[in-house]
mmCIF file of C-alpha atoms in Angstrom:
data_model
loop_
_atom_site.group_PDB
_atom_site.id
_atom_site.type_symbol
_atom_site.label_atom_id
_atom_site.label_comp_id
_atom_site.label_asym_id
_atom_site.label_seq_id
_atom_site.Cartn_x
_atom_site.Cartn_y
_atom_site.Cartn_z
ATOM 1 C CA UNK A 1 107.535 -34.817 -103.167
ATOM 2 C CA UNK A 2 108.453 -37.035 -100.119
ATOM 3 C CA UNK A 3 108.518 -40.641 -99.563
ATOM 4 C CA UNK A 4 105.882 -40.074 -96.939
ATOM 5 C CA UNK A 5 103.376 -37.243 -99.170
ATOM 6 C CA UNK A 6 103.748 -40.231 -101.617
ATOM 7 C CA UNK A 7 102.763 -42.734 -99.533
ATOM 8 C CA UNK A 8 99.777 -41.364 -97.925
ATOM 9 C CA UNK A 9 98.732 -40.103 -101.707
ATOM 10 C CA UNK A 10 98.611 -43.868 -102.850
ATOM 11 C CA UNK A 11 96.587 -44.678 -99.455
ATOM 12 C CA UNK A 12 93.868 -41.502 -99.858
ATOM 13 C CA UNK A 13 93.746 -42.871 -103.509
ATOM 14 C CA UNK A 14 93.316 -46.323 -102.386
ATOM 15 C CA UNK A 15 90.456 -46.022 -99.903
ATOM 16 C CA UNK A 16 89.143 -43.506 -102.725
ATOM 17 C CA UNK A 17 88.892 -46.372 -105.271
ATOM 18 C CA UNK A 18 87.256 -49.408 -102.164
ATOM 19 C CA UNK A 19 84.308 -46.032 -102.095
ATOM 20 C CA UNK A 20 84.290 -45.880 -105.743
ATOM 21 C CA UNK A 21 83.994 -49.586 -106.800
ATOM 22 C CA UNK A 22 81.886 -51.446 -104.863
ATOM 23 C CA UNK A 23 79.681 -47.637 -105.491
ATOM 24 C CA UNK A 24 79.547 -48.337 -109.193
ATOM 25 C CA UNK A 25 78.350 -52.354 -108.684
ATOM 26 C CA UNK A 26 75.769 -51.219 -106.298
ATOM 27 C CA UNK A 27 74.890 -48.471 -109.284
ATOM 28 C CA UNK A 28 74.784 -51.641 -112.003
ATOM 29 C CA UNK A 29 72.489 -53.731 -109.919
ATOM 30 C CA UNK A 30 70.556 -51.415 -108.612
ATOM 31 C CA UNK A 31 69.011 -51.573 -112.318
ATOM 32 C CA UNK A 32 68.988 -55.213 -111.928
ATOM 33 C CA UNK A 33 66.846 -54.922 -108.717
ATOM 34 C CA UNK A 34 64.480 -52.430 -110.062
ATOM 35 C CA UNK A 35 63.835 -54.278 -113.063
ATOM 36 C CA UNK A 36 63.580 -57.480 -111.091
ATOM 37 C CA UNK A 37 61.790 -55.695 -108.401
ATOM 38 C CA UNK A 38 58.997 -53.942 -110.581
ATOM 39 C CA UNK A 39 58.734 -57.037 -112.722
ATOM 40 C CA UNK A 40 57.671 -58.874 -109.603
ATOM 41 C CA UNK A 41 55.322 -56.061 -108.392
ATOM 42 C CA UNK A 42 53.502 -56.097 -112.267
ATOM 43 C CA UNK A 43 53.697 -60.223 -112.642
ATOM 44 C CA UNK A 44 56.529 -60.449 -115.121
ATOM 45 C CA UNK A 45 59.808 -62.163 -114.911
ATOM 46 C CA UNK A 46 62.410 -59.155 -115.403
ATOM 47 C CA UNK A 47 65.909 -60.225 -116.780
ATOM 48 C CA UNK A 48 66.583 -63.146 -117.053
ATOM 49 C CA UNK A 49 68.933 -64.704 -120.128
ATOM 50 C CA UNK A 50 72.046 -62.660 -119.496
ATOM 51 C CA UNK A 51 73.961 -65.159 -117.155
ATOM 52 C CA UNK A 52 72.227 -67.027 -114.525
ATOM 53 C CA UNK A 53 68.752 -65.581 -113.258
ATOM 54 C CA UNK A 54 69.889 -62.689 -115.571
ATOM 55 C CA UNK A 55 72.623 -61.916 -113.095
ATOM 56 C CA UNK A 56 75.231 -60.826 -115.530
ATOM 57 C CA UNK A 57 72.437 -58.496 -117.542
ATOM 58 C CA UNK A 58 74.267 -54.775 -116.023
ATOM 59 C CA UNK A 59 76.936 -56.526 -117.045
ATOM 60 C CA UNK A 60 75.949 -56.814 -120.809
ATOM 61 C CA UNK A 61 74.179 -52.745 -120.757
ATOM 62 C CA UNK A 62 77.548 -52.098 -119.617
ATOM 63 C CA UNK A 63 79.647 -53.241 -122.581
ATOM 64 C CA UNK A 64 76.457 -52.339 -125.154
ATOM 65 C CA UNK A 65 76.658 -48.871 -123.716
ATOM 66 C CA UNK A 66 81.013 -48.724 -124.265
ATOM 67 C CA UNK A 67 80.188 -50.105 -127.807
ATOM 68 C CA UNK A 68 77.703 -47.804 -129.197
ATOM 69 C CA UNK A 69 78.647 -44.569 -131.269
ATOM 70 C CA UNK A 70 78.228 -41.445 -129.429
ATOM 71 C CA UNK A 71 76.948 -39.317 -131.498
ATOM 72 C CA UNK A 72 77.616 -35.155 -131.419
ATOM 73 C CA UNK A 73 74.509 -32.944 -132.837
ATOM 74 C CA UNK A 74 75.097 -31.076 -135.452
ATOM 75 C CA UNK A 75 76.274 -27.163 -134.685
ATOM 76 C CA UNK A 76 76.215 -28.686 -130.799
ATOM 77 C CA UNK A 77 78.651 -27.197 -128.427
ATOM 78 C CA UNK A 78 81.014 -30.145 -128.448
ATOM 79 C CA UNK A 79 83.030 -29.293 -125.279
ATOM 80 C CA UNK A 80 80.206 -27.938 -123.013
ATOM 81 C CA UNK A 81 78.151 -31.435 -124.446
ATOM 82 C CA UNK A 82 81.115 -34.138 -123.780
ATOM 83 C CA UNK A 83 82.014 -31.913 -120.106
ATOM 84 C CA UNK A 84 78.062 -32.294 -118.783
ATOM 85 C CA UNK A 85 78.184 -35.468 -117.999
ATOM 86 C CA UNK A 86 80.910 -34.908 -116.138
ATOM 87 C CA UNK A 87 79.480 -32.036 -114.150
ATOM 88 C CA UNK A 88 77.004 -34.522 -113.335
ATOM 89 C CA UNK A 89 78.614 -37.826 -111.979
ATOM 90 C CA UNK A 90 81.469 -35.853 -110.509
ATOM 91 C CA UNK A 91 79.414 -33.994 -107.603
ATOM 92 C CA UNK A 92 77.634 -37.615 -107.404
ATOM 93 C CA UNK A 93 81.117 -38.731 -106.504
ATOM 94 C CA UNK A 94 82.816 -36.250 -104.592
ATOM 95 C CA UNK A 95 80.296 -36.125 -101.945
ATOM 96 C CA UNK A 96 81.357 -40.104 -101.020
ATOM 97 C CA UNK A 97 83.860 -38.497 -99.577
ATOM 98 C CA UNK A 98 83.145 -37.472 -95.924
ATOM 99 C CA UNK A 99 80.477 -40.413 -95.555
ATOM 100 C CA UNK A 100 80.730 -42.222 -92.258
ATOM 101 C CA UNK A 101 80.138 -45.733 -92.899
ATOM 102 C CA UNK A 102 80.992 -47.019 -89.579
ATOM 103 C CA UNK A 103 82.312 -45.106 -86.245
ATOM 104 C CA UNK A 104 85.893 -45.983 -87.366
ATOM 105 C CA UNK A 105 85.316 -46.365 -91.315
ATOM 106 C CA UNK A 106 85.077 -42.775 -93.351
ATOM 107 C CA UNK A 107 87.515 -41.203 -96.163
ATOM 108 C CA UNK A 108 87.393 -37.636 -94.509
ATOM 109 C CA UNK A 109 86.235 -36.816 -91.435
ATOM 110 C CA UNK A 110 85.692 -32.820 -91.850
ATOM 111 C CA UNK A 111 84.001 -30.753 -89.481
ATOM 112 C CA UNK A 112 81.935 -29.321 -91.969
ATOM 113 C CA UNK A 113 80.465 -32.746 -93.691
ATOM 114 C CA UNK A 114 77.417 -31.148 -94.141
ATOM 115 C CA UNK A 115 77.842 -28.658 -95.417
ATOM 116 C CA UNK A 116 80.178 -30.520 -97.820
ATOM 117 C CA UNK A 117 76.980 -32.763 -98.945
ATOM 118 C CA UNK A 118 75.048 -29.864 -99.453
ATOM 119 C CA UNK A 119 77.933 -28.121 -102.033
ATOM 120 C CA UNK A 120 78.182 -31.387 -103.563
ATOM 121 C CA UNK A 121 74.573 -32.289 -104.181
ATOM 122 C CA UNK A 122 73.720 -28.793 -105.286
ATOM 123 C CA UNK A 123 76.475 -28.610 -108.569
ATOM 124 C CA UNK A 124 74.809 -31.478 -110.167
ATOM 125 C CA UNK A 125 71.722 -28.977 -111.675
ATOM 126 C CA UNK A 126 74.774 -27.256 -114.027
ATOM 127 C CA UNK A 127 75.621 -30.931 -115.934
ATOM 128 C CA UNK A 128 71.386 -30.847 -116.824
ATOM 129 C CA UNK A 129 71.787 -27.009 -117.594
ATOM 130 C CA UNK A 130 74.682 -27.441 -119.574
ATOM 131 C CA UNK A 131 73.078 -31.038 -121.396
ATOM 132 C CA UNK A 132 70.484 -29.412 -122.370
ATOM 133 C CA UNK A 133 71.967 -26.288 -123.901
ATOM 134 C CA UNK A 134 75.125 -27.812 -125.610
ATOM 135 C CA UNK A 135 72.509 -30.369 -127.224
ATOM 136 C CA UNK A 136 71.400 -27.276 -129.546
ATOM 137 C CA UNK A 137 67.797 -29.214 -129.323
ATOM 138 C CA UNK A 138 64.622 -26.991 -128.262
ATOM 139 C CA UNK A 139 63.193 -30.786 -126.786
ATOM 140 C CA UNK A 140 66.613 -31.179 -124.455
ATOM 141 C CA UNK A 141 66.779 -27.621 -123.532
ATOM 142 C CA UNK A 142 62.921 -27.361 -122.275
ATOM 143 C CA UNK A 143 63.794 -30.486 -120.269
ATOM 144 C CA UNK A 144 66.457 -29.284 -118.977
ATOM 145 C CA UNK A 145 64.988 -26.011 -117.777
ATOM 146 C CA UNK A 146 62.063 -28.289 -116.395
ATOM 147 C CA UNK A 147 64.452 -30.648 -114.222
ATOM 148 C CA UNK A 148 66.758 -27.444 -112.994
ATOM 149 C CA UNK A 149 63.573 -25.484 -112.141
ATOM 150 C CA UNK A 150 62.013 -28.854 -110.248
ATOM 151 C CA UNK A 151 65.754 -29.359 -108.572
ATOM 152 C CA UNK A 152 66.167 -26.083 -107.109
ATOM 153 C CA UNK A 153 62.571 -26.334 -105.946
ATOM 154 C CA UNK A 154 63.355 -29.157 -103.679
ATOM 155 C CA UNK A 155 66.986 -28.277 -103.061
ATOM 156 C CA UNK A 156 65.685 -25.731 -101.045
ATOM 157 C CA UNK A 157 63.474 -28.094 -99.167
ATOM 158 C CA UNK A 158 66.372 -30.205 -98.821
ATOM 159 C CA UNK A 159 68.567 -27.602 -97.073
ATOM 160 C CA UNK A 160 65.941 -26.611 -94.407
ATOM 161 C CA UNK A 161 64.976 -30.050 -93.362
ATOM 162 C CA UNK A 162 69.255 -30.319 -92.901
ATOM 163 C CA UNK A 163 69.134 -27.261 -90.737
ATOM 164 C CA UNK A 164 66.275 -29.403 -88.522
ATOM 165 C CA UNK A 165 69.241 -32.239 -88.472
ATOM 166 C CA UNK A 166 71.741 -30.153 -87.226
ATOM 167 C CA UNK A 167 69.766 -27.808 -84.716
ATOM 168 C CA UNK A 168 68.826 -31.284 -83.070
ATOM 169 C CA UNK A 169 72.318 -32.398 -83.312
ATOM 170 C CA UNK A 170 74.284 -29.099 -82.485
ATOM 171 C CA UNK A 171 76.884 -30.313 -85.126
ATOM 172 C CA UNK A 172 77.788 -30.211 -89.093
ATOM 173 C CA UNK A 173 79.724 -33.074 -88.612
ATOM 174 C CA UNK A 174 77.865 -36.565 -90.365
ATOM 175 C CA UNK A 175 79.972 -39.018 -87.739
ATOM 176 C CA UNK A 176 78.707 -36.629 -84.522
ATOM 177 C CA UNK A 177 75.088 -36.387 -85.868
ATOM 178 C CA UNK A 178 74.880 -40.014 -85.882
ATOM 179 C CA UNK A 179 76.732 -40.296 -82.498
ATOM 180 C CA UNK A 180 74.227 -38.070 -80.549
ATOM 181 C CA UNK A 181 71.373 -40.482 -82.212
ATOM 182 C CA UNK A 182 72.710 -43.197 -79.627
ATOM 183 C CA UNK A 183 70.343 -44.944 -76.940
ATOM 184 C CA UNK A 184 67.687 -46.531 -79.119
ATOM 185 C CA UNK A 185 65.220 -46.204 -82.007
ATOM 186 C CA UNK A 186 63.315 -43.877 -80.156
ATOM 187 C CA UNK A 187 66.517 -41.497 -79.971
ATOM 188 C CA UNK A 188 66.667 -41.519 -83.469
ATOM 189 C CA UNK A 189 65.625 -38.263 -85.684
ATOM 190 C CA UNK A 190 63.066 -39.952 -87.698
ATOM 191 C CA UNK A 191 60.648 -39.420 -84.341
ATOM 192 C CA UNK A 192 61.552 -35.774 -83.292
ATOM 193 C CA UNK A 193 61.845 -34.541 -86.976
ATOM 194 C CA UNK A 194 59.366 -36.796 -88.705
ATOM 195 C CA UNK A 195 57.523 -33.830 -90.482
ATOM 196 C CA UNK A 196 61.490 -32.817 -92.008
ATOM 197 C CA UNK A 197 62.377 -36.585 -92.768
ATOM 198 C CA UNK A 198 59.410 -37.466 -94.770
ATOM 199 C CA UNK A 199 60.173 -33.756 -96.463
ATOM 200 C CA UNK A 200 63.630 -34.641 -97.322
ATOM 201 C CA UNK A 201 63.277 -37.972 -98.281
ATOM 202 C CA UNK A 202 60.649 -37.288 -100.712
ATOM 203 C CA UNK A 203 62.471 -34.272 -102.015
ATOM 204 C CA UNK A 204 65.275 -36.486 -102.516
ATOM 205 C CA UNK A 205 63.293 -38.713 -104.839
ATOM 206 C CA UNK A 206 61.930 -35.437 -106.867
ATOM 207 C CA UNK A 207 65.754 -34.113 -107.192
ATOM 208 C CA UNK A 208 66.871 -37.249 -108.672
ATOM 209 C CA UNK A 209 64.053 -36.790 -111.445
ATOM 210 C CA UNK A 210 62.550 -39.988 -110.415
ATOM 211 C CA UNK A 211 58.927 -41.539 -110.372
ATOM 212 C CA UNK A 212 56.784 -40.069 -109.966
ATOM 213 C CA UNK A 213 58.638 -36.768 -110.114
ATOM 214 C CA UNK A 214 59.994 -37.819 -113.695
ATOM 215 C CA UNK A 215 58.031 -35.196 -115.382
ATOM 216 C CA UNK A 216 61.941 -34.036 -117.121
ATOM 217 C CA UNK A 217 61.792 -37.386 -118.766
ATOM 218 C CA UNK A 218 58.184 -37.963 -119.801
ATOM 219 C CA UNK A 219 58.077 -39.596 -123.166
ATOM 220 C CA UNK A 220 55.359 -38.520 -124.389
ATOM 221 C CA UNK A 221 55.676 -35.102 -123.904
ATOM 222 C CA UNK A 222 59.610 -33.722 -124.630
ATOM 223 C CA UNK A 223 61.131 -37.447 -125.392
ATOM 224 C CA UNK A 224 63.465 -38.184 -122.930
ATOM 225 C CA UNK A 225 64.368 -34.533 -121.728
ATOM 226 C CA UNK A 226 67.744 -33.320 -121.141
ATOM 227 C CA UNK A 227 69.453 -35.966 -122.436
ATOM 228 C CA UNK A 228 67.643 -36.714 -125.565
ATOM 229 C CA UNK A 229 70.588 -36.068 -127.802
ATOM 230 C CA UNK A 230 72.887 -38.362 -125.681
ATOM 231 C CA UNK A 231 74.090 -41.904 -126.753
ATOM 232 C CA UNK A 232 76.733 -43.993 -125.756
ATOM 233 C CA UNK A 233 79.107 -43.679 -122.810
ATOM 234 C CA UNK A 234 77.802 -40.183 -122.369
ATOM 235 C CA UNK A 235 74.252 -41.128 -121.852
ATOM 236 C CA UNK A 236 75.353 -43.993 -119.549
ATOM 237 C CA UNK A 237 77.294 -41.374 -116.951
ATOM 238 C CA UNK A 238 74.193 -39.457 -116.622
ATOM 239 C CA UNK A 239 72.264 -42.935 -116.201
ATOM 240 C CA UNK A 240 75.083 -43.793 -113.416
ATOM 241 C CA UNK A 241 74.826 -40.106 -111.828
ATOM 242 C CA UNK A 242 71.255 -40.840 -111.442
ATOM 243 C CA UNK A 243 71.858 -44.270 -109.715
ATOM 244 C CA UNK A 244 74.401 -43.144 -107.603
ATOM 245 C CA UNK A 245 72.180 -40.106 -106.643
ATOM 246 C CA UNK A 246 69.615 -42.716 -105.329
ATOM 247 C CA UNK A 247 72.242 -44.332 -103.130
ATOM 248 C CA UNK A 248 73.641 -41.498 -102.116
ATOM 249 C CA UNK A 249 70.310 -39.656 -100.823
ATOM 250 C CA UNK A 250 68.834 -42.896 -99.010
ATOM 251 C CA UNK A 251 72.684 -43.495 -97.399
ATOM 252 C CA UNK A 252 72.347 -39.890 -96.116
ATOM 253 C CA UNK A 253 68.532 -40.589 -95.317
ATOM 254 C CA UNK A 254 69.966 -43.432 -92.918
ATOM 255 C CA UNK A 255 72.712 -41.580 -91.423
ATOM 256 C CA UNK A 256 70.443 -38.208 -90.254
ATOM 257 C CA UNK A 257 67.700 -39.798 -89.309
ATOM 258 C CA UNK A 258 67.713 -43.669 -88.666
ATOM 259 C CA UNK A 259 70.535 -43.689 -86.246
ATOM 260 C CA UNK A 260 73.499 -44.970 -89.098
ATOM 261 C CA UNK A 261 74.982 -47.794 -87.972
ATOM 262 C CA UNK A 262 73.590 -47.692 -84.614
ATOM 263 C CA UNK A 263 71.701 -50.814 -84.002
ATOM 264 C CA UNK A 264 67.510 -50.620 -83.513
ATOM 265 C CA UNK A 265 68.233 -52.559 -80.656
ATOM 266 C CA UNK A 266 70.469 -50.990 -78.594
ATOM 267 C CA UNK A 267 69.132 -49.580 -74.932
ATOM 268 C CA UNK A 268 66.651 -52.844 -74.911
ATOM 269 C CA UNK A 269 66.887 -54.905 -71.741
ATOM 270 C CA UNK A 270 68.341 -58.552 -72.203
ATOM 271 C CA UNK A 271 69.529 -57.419 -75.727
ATOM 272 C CA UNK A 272 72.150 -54.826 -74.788
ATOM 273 C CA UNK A 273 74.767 -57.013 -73.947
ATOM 274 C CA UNK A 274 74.306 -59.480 -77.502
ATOM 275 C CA UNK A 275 75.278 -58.833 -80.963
ATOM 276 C CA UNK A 276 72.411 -57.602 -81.887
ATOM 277 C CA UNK A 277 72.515 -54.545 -79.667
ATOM 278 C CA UNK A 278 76.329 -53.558 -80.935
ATOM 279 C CA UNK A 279 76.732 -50.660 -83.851
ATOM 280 C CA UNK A 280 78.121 -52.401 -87.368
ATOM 281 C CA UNK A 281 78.290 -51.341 -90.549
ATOM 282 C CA UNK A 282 75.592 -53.772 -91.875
ATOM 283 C CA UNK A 283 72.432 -51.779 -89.827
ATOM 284 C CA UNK A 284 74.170 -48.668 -92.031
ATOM 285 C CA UNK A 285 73.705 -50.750 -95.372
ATOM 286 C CA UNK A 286 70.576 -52.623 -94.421
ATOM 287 C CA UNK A 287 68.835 -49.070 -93.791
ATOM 288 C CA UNK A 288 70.349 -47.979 -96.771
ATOM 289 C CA UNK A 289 69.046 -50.667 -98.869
ATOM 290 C CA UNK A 290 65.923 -49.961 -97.689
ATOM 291 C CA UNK A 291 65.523 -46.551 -98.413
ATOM 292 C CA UNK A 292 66.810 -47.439 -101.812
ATOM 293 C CA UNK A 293 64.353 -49.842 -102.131
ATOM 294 C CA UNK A 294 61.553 -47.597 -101.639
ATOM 295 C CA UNK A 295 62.626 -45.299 -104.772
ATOM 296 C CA UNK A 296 61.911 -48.641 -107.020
ATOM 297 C CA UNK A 297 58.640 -49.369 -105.262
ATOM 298 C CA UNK A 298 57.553 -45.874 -105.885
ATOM 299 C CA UNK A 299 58.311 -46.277 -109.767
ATOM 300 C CA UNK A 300 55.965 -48.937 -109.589
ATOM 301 C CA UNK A 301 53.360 -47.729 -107.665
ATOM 302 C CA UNK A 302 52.678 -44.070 -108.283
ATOM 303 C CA UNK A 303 51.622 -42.426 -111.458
ATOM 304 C CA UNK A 304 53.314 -38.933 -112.815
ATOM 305 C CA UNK A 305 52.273 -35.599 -111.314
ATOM 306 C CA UNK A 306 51.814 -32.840 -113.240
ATOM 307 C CA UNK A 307 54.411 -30.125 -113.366
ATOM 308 C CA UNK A 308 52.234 -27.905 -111.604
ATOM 309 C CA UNK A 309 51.168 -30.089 -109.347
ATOM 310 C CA UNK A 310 55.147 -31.044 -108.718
ATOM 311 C CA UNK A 311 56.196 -27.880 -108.505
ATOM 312 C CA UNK A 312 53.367 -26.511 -106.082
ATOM 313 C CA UNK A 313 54.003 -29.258 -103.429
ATOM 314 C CA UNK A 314 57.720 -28.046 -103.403
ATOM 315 C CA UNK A 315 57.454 -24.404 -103.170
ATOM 316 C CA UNK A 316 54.069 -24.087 -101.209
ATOM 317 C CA UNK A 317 54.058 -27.180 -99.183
ATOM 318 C CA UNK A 318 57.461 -28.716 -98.191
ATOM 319 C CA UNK A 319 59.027 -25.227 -97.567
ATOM 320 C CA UNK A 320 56.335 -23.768 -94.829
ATOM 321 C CA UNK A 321 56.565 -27.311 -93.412
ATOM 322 C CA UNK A 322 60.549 -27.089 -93.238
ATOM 323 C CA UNK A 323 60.279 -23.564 -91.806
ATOM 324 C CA UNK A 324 57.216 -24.171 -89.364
ATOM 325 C CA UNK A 325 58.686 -27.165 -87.413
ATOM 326 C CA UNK A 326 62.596 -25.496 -87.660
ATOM 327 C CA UNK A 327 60.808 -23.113 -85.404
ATOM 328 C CA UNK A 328 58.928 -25.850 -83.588
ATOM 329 C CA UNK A 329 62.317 -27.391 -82.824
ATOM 330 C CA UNK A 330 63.897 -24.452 -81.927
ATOM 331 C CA UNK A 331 60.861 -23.346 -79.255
ATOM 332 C CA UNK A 332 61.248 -27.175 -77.995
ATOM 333 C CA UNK A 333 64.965 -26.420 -77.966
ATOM 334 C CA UNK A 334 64.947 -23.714 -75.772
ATOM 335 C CA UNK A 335 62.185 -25.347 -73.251
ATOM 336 C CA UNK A 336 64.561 -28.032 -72.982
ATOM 337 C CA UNK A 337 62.091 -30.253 -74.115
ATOM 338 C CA UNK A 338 63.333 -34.079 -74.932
ATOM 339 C CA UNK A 339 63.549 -34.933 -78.271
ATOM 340 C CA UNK A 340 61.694 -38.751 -77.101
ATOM 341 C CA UNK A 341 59.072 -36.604 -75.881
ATOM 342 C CA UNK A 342 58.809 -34.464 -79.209
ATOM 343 C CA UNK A 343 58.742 -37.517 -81.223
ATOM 344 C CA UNK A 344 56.321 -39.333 -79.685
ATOM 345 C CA UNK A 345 53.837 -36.281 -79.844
ATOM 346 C CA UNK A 346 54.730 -35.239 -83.447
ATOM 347 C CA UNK A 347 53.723 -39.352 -84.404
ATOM 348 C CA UNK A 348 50.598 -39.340 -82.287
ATOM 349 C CA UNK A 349 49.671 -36.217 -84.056
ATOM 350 C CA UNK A 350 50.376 -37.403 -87.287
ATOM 351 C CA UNK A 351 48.982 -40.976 -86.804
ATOM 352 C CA UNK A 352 45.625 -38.983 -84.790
ATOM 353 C CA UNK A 353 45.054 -37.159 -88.332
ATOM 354 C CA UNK A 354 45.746 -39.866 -90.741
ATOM 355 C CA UNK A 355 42.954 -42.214 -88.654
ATOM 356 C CA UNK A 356 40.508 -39.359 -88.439
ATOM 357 C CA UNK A 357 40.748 -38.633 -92.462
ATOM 358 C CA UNK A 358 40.292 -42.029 -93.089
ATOM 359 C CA UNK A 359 36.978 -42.261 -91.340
ATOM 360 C CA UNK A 360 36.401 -38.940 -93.051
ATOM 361 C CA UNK A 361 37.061 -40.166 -96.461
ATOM 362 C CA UNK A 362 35.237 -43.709 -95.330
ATOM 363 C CA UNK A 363 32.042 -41.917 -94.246
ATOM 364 C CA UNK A 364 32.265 -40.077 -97.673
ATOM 365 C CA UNK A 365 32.092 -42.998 -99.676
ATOM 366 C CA UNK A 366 29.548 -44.869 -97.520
#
């Protein structure tokens, strides 16, 4: 090995570990915020003895976590039940890698990002397959086969409101689907595509297994599903692939269909030439935070479907939506249609039908 292969192996490792750091502090108090966040929303304090304000609380999980005996079931499958957790976090990770977090500022600028994502987020259903089968525990392996079943439900949602992204955008590439969502908020995808970004936003929240898709967790029906037999460190990966998950599908949220780090601002007379109208990487994290935001405020706000009911709005709903407007888009395509105008019909439609099933629902109940 050269000087130079050396070299530029210490630099892709050290812009690897400035992803991978601040990632896992952003995964630590993310738990802080939610449990600060939903204490506020339900009147209580949250955390707050560890440090001060509680501050240092992730901190103290952290080191309770490292401390605690992990324990292997008896007649388990010891390799298949340390190497799941792995299978888990490690997609979680590897898909950090061709994430544009500014024009300049990515790890790996492929022309196939998307694709990438999609490979990535996709292997994480084997590390709850595996869990739950190395755990030799009927409890962990019917929650296992409940979260897998629910994932690939919404997966496939997933994937066809991403083929909506890049029909729109004519590219696989995360950096040039942001690009071509230059001019403005209203040049954004969240207008033209609304129908697939509400689709793959809530799918996103279902594939992480959170509320109030958390039916693979439910206590009081299989304990604490796939990971029931899990303590220690190796619990406390598959609690850090599900954080990072979060982060990961509202950072992608932001990038396909909120412009990025484009600013809201830019294209508006008398702001174009200030600060406010230039791209920077905060709009990226402040849209990101509040995508991630919204997965808390869900937890605390909506009550558990049903499996059925879960598994019904995947497969019968989400999917003909995903398919219905990938052919709207594609008719609008070929009419050379803008998107502006697109989105601006597809929200007056929606907002037309929300206000006339209100009165509906209002005359009901009068």
């Amino acid at each position: 090995m050269t000087m130079d292969m050396l070299l530029d192996l210490i630099f892709i490792l050290l812009k690897a570990f400035a992803i991978i750091i601040p990632l896992m502090l952003g995964v630590a108090y993310l738990t802080y915020a939610e449990r600060k966040l939903i204490g506020y929303m339900q009147i209580r304090v949250g955390p707050n003895r560890v440090g001060p304000k509680g501050w240092l609380q992730p901190i103290a999980d952290a080191l309770k976590l490292l401390m605690k005996e992990i324990v292997i079931p008896t007649n388990a499958n010891k390799f298949l039940f340390v190497i799941a957790p792995m299978l888990s976090i490690g997609p979680s990770l590897a898909a950090w890698a061709v994430v544009p977090f500014s024009e300049d500022l990515v790890l790996s600028n492929i022309d196939a990002s998307l694709l990438y994502i999609l490979a990535m987020t996709s292997l994480g259903v084997y590390g709850v397959i595996v869990a739950g089968w190395a755990s030799n525990s009927k409890y962990a392996f019917l929650g296992a086969m409940r979260s897998a079943a629910q994932i690939v439900a919404y997966e496939i949602a997933m994937g066809f409101a991403l083929v909506g992204v890049l029909m729109a955008a004519h590219s696989i590439n995360l950096h040039e689907i942001v690009m071509q969502q230059s001019g403005g908020i209203w040049h954004w995808y969240w207008m033209p595509l609304f129908p697939l970004f509400l689709v793959y936003f809530i799918s996103g929240v279902a594939e992480t297994n959170r509320a109030p898709f958390d039916v693979a967790e439910g206590e009081s029906e299989i304990v604490a599903g796939f990971h029931v037999e899990y303590s220690g460190m190796t619990f406390a990966v598959f609690f850090l692939a599900e954080y990072a998950n979060i982060i990961l599908i509202a950072v992608l949220t932001a990038l396909m269909f909120m412009g990025g780090w484009l600013s809201p601002f830019q294209g508006i007379p008398g702001l174009e030439s200030t600060f406010l109208a230039a791209p920077s990487i905060v709009w990226f994290l402040m849209k990101s935070a509040f995508f991630a935001f919204l997965f808390l405020w869900f937890r605390a706000t909506f009550p558990r479907y049903r499996y059925d009911q879960i598994m019904r709005l995947g497969w019968k709903v989400f999917i003909p939506i995903t398919i219905i407007w990938i052919l709207v888009l594609g008719a609008v395509i070929a009419a050379k249609v803008s998107y502006v105008t697109l989105g601006l019909t597809t929200v007056g439609f929606v907002g037309a039908y929300l206000l006339f099933n209100k009165l509906v629902t209002g005359s009901r109940t009068s």
